[in-house]
mmCIF file of C-alpha atoms in Angstrom:
data_model
loop_
_atom_site.group_PDB
_atom_site.id
_atom_site.type_symbol
_atom_site.label_atom_id
_atom_site.label_comp_id
_atom_site.label_asym_id
_atom_site.label_seq_id
_atom_site.Cartn_x
_atom_site.Cartn_y
_atom_site.Cartn_z
ATOM 1 C CA ASN A 1 50.509 104.423 -21.433
ATOM 2 C CA ALA A 2 53.149 105.124 -24.098
ATOM 3 C CA GLY A 3 51.815 108.570 -25.075
ATOM 4 C CA VAL A 4 52.809 109.546 -28.620
ATOM 5 C CA THR A 5 55.187 107.240 -30.471
ATOM 6 C CA GLN A 6 56.814 107.605 -33.891
ATOM 7 C CA THR A 7 58.269 105.069 -36.286
ATOM 8 C CA PRO A 8 61.019 105.052 -37.515
ATOM 9 C CA LYS A 9 63.423 107.146 -35.406
ATOM 10 C CA PHE A 10 65.918 107.640 -38.232
ATOM 11 C CA ARG A 11 65.804 107.170 -42.002
ATOM 12 C CA VAL A 12 68.018 107.971 -44.970
ATOM 13 C CA LEU A 13 66.396 108.172 -48.411
ATOM 14 C CA LYS A 14 67.635 108.839 -51.906
ATOM 15 C CA THR A 15 65.986 111.565 -53.978
ATOM 16 C CA GLY A 16 62.804 110.251 -55.553
ATOM 17 C CA GLN A 17 62.213 107.445 -53.055
ATOM 18 C CA SER A 18 59.007 107.236 -51.072
ATOM 19 C CA MET A 19 58.322 106.465 -47.442
ATOM 20 C CA THR A 20 55.679 106.648 -44.730
ATOM 21 C CA LEU A 21 56.139 107.880 -41.185
ATOM 22 C CA LEU A 22 53.829 106.424 -38.569
ATOM 23 C CA CYS A 23 52.514 108.244 -35.526
ATOM 24 C CA ALA A 24 50.508 106.460 -32.862
ATOM 25 C CA GLN A 25 48.865 107.748 -29.683
ATOM 26 C CA ASP A 26 47.127 105.809 -26.937
ATOM 27 C CA MET A 27 45.427 108.749 -25.185
ATOM 28 C CA ASN A 28 42.236 108.681 -27.274
ATOM 29 C CA HIS A 29 42.979 112.191 -28.541
ATOM 30 C CA GLU A 30 40.859 113.612 -31.334
ATOM 31 C CA TYR A 31 43.377 115.938 -32.971
ATOM 32 C CA MET A 32 46.742 114.915 -34.378
ATOM 33 C CA TYR A 33 49.460 116.931 -36.090
ATOM 34 C CA TRP A 34 52.619 116.576 -38.158
ATOM 35 C CA TYR A 35 55.333 119.231 -37.821
ATOM 36 C CA ARG A 36 58.787 119.628 -39.303
ATOM 37 C CA GLN A 37 61.746 121.284 -37.623
ATOM 38 C CA ASP A 38 64.639 122.723 -39.592
ATOM 39 C CA PRO A 39 67.924 124.005 -38.082
ATOM 40 C CA GLY A 40 67.528 127.243 -36.162
ATOM 41 C CA MET A 41 63.776 127.233 -36.591
ATOM 42 C CA GLY A 42 60.772 126.409 -34.541
ATOM 43 C CA LEU A 43 58.345 123.743 -35.613
ATOM 44 C CA ARG A 44 56.119 124.326 -38.643
ATOM 45 C CA LEU A 45 52.814 122.562 -39.190
ATOM 46 C CA ILE A 46 52.609 120.282 -42.236
ATOM 47 C CA HIS A 47 49.167 118.670 -41.945
ATOM 48 C CA TYR A 48 46.723 117.962 -39.173
ATOM 49 C CA SER A 49 43.635 115.892 -38.476
ATOM 50 C CA VAL A 50 40.571 116.806 -36.428
ATOM 51 C CA GLY A 51 39.324 113.243 -36.227
ATOM 52 C CA GLU A 52 39.296 109.822 -37.814
ATOM 53 C CA GLY A 53 38.932 110.064 -41.577
ATOM 54 C CA THR A 54 39.623 113.814 -41.779
ATOM 55 C CA THR A 55 42.796 115.724 -42.658
ATOM 56 C CA ALA A 56 43.687 119.336 -43.438
ATOM 57 C CA LYS A 57 46.668 121.316 -44.685
ATOM 58 C CA GLY A 58 48.927 123.249 -42.401
ATOM 59 C CA GLU A 59 51.580 125.863 -43.117
ATOM 60 C CA VAL A 60 53.950 123.763 -45.285
ATOM 61 C CA PRO A 61 51.937 120.906 -46.875
ATOM 62 C CA ASP A 62 53.570 120.657 -50.322
ATOM 63 C CA GLY A 63 55.248 117.334 -51.062
ATOM 64 C CA TYR A 64 53.458 115.479 -48.249
ATOM 65 C CA ASN A 65 50.275 113.467 -47.919
ATOM 66 C CA VAL A 66 48.562 112.179 -44.787
ATOM 67 C CA SER A 67 45.939 109.691 -43.752
ATOM 68 C CA ARG A 68 43.976 109.048 -40.550
ATOM 69 C CA LEU A 69 42.195 105.732 -41.069
ATOM 70 C CA LYS A 70 42.187 104.920 -37.356
ATOM 71 C CA LYS A 71 41.780 107.412 -34.524
ATOM 72 C CA GLN A 72 45.025 106.374 -32.870
ATOM 73 C CA ASN A 73 47.226 106.548 -35.988
ATOM 74 C CA PHE A 74 48.295 109.404 -38.241
ATOM 75 C CA LEU A 75 50.485 108.621 -41.252
ATOM 76 C CA LEU A 76 52.734 111.060 -43.108
ATOM 77 C CA GLY A 77 53.786 110.106 -46.620
ATOM 78 C CA LEU A 78 56.488 111.382 -48.919
ATOM 79 C CA GLU A 79 55.746 110.201 -52.462
ATOM 80 C CA SER A 80 58.973 111.434 -54.083
ATOM 81 C CA ALA A 81 61.484 112.617 -51.518
ATOM 82 C CA ALA A 82 63.568 115.730 -52.186
ATOM 83 C CA PRO A 83 66.664 117.044 -50.354
ATOM 84 C CA SER A 84 64.548 119.987 -49.122
ATOM 85 C CA GLN A 85 62.576 117.481 -47.056
ATOM 86 C CA THR A 86 65.597 116.665 -44.934
ATOM 87 C CA SER A 87 64.345 117.578 -41.492
ATOM 88 C CA VAL A 88 63.220 116.313 -38.123
ATOM 89 C CA TYR A 89 59.554 115.382 -38.101
ATOM 90 C CA PHE A 90 57.425 115.562 -34.982
ATOM 91 C CA CYS A 91 53.961 114.213 -34.409
ATOM 92 C CA ALA A 92 51.645 115.611 -31.730
ATOM 93 C CA SER A 93 48.150 115.060 -30.392
ATOM 94 C CA THR A 94 45.657 116.937 -28.244
ATOM 95 C CA PRO A 95 42.291 116.040 -26.740
ATOM 96 C CA SER A 96 40.701 119.225 -28.189
ATOM 97 C CA LEU A 97 37.907 119.273 -25.652
ATOM 98 C CA ARG A 98 36.039 122.562 -25.352
ATOM 99 C CA GLY A 99 36.474 124.090 -21.932
ATOM 100 C CA PHE A 100 39.308 121.774 -20.955
ATOM 101 C CA TYR A 101 43.060 121.931 -21.189
ATOM 102 C CA ASN A 102 44.137 121.280 -24.758
ATOM 103 C CA GLU A 103 47.815 120.809 -24.252
ATOM 104 C CA GLN A 104 49.661 119.283 -27.206
ATOM 105 C CA PHE A 105 51.815 116.260 -26.515
ATOM 106 C CA PHE A 106 54.724 115.447 -28.800
ATOM 107 C CA GLY A 107 56.388 112.282 -29.991
ATOM 108 C CA PRO A 108 60.182 111.777 -29.910
ATOM 109 C CA GLY A 109 60.706 112.782 -33.545
ATOM 110 C CA THR A 110 61.954 111.142 -36.745
ATOM 111 C CA ARG A 111 65.213 112.347 -38.260
ATOM 112 C CA LEU A 112 64.998 112.091 -42.057
ATOM 113 C CA THR A 113 67.858 112.703 -44.450
ATOM 114 C CA VAL A 114 67.279 112.823 -48.203
ATOM 115 C CA LEU A 115 70.424 112.478 -50.302
ATOM 116 C CA GLY B 1 48.543 134.448 -39.126
ATOM 117 C CA ILE B 2 49.699 135.052 -35.603
ATOM 118 C CA GLN B 3 53.347 136.010 -35.107
ATOM 119 C CA VAL B 4 55.496 134.750 -32.230
ATOM 120 C CA GLU B 5 58.791 136.364 -31.264
ATOM 121 C CA GLN B 6 61.138 135.035 -28.610
ATOM 122 C CA SER B 7 64.008 136.817 -26.932
ATOM 123 C CA PRO B 8 66.862 136.568 -26.458
ATOM 124 C CA PRO B 9 67.790 134.189 -29.286
ATOM 125 C CA ASP B 10 70.830 132.958 -27.335
ATOM 126 C CA LEU B 11 71.725 133.013 -23.659
ATOM 127 C CA ILE B 12 74.817 131.761 -21.852
ATOM 128 C CA LEU B 13 74.756 131.385 -18.073
ATOM 129 C CA GLN B 14 76.921 130.099 -15.303
ATOM 130 C CA GLU B 15 75.412 127.363 -13.190
ATOM 131 C CA GLY B 16 73.363 128.867 -10.378
ATOM 132 C CA ALA B 17 72.329 132.011 -12.257
ATOM 133 C CA ASN B 18 68.746 133.072 -12.883
ATOM 134 C CA SER B 19 67.241 133.965 -16.253
ATOM 135 C CA THR B 20 64.089 135.270 -17.896
ATOM 136 C CA LEU B 21 62.967 134.289 -21.383
ATOM 137 C CA ARG B 22 60.324 136.311 -23.167
ATOM 138 C CA CYS B 23 57.648 135.434 -25.735
ATOM 139 C CA ASN B 24 55.663 138.149 -27.541
ATOM 140 C CA PHE B 25 52.684 137.328 -29.725
ATOM 141 C CA SER B 26 50.753 139.456 -32.164
ATOM 142 C CA ASP B 27 47.130 138.546 -31.415
ATOM 143 C CA SER B 28 44.808 137.084 -28.791
ATOM 144 C CA VAL B 29 45.540 133.481 -27.909
ATOM 145 C CA ASN B 30 43.503 130.545 -26.745
ATOM 146 C CA ASN B 31 46.514 128.502 -25.682
ATOM 147 C CA LEU B 32 50.172 129.084 -24.911
ATOM 148 C CA GLN B 33 52.722 126.404 -24.175
ATOM 149 C CA TRP B 34 56.391 126.462 -23.213
ATOM 150 C CA PHE B 35 58.613 123.576 -24.284
ATOM 151 C CA HIS B 36 62.179 122.558 -23.597
ATOM 152 C CA GLN B 37 64.008 120.762 -26.378
ATOM 153 C CA ASN B 38 66.897 118.899 -24.823
ATOM 154 C CA PRO B 39 70.217 118.234 -26.597
ATOM 155 C CA TRP B 40 68.835 114.880 -27.795
ATOM 156 C CA GLY B 41 66.006 116.637 -29.621
ATOM 157 C CA GLN B 42 63.170 115.584 -27.345
ATOM 158 C CA LEU B 43 60.394 118.147 -26.788
ATOM 159 C CA ILE B 44 59.334 118.348 -23.179
ATOM 160 C CA ASN B 45 56.155 120.134 -22.110
ATOM 161 C CA LEU B 46 56.954 122.692 -19.433
ATOM 162 C CA PHE B 47 53.795 124.728 -19.057
ATOM 163 C CA TYR B 48 50.344 125.060 -20.529
ATOM 164 C CA ILE B 49 49.670 128.694 -19.620
ATOM 165 C CA PRO B 50 47.231 130.781 -21.709
ATOM 166 C CA SER B 51 47.009 133.215 -18.775
ATOM 167 C CA GLY B 52 48.175 133.640 -15.204
ATOM 168 C CA THR B 53 51.186 132.250 -13.375
ATOM 169 C CA LYS B 54 52.365 128.703 -12.768
ATOM 170 C CA GLN B 55 55.360 127.263 -10.995
ATOM 171 C CA ASN B 56 57.059 123.899 -11.238
ATOM 172 C CA GLY B 57 60.165 123.578 -9.093
ATOM 173 C CA ARG B 58 62.823 126.010 -10.279
ATOM 174 C CA LEU B 59 60.757 127.023 -13.295
ATOM 175 C CA SER B 60 57.842 129.393 -13.394
ATOM 176 C CA ALA B 61 55.878 131.090 -16.141
ATOM 177 C CA THR B 62 53.619 134.099 -16.388
ATOM 178 C CA THR B 63 51.354 135.010 -19.282
ATOM 179 C CA VAL B 64 49.766 138.457 -19.519
ATOM 180 C CA ALA B 65 47.287 137.789 -22.276
ATOM 181 C CA THR B 66 45.982 141.376 -22.440
ATOM 182 C CA GLU B 67 49.503 142.630 -23.166
ATOM 183 C CA ARG B 68 50.352 139.703 -25.419
ATOM 184 C CA TYR B 69 53.456 138.324 -23.782
ATOM 185 C CA SER B 70 54.652 135.449 -21.658
ATOM 186 C CA LEU B 71 57.759 135.056 -19.504
ATOM 187 C CA LEU B 72 59.594 131.913 -18.485
ATOM 188 C CA TYR B 73 61.755 132.176 -15.359
ATOM 189 C CA ILE B 74 64.550 129.740 -14.622
ATOM 190 C CA SER B 75 66.104 130.047 -11.186
ATOM 191 C CA SER B 76 69.341 128.488 -9.926
ATOM 192 C CA SER B 77 70.087 127.140 -13.399
ATOM 193 C CA GLN B 78 71.733 123.754 -13.855
ATOM 194 C CA THR B 79 73.672 122.306 -16.776
ATOM 195 C CA THR B 80 70.708 120.035 -17.473
ATOM 196 C CA ASP B 81 68.641 123.146 -18.246
ATOM 197 C CA SER B 82 70.649 123.613 -21.442
ATOM 198 C CA GLY B 83 68.765 123.319 -24.698
ATOM 199 C CA VAL B 84 66.265 125.299 -26.713
ATOM 200 C CA TYR B 85 63.164 126.787 -25.122
ATOM 201 C CA PHE B 86 60.174 127.253 -27.389
ATOM 202 C CA CYS B 87 57.032 129.247 -26.915
ATOM 203 C CA ALA B 88 54.027 128.160 -28.991
ATOM 204 C CA VAL B 89 50.616 129.789 -29.218
ATOM 205 C CA GLU B 90 47.206 128.880 -30.553
ATOM 206 C CA GLY B 91 45.363 131.863 -31.917
ATOM 207 C CA TRP B 92 41.618 132.212 -31.445
ATOM 208 C CA GLY B 93 39.805 130.386 -34.222
ATOM 209 C CA SER B 94 42.929 128.533 -35.357
ATOM 210 C CA ASN B 95 41.407 125.136 -34.615
ATOM 211 C CA TYR B 96 43.963 124.070 -32.001
ATOM 212 C CA LYS B 97 46.945 124.666 -34.291
ATOM 213 C CA LEU B 98 50.114 125.858 -32.582
ATOM 214 C CA THR B 99 52.454 128.501 -34.032
ATOM 215 C CA PHE B 100 55.996 128.253 -32.692
ATOM 216 C CA GLY B 101 58.560 130.931 -32.060
ATOM 217 C CA LYS B 102 62.141 130.336 -33.197
ATOM 218 C CA GLY B 103 63.271 129.537 -29.678
ATOM 219 C CA THR B 104 65.912 130.649 -27.184
ATOM 220 C CA LEU B 105 69.108 128.602 -27.094
ATOM 221 C CA LEU B 106 70.212 128.357 -23.458
ATOM 222 C CA THR B 107 73.678 127.155 -22.515
ATOM 223 C CA VAL B 108 74.435 126.644 -18.843
ATOM 224 C CA ASN B 109 78.129 126.245 -18.091
ATOM 225 C CA PRO B 110 79.416 124.450 -14.973
#
């Protein structure tokens, strides 16, 4: 049971390049999330998904797109990277079962630098 | 949306000392979690505690939901306790989305 994994761990992009971050979870969780963390700040929600085939915007969605084609995977895309997107990106998942513990579990993070 | 404030923002301790970290939130919550982010950036779940008291070794947490605050206690601190401690809450009706505080940076010196 690997929990939540993220690929890649590190990446350097040039302004205008595109890339996709992959999040995978093997806990059969319904809900998945993408957060970003900037220096001195807590995590802020970018997008989230309440189930396979569904996505929704979070607090800071501009410049990002997401897809959830399979329940276990949640992809975060940057179509045209900007220096303001330099950050550490965390993925999380939760079972989201009514009446049960809905603790969020986090992946190890992806450190992205945009030059 | 719901606001989360953590105090103090920074804390320096000598090994063996005790400490209390506080998390205030502006509205009723369905979920509250405490995390430790270690110096390597990894987020570690400490407690899932929307109400009541829990203990895990040298760490314990108490959430008083009616008064909208939570406390994290660290006893007999060790250098490995260093890092940033985050409180995150899920407001009622927020669809399981967590709002994070800005964290408390804890440094434990030997």
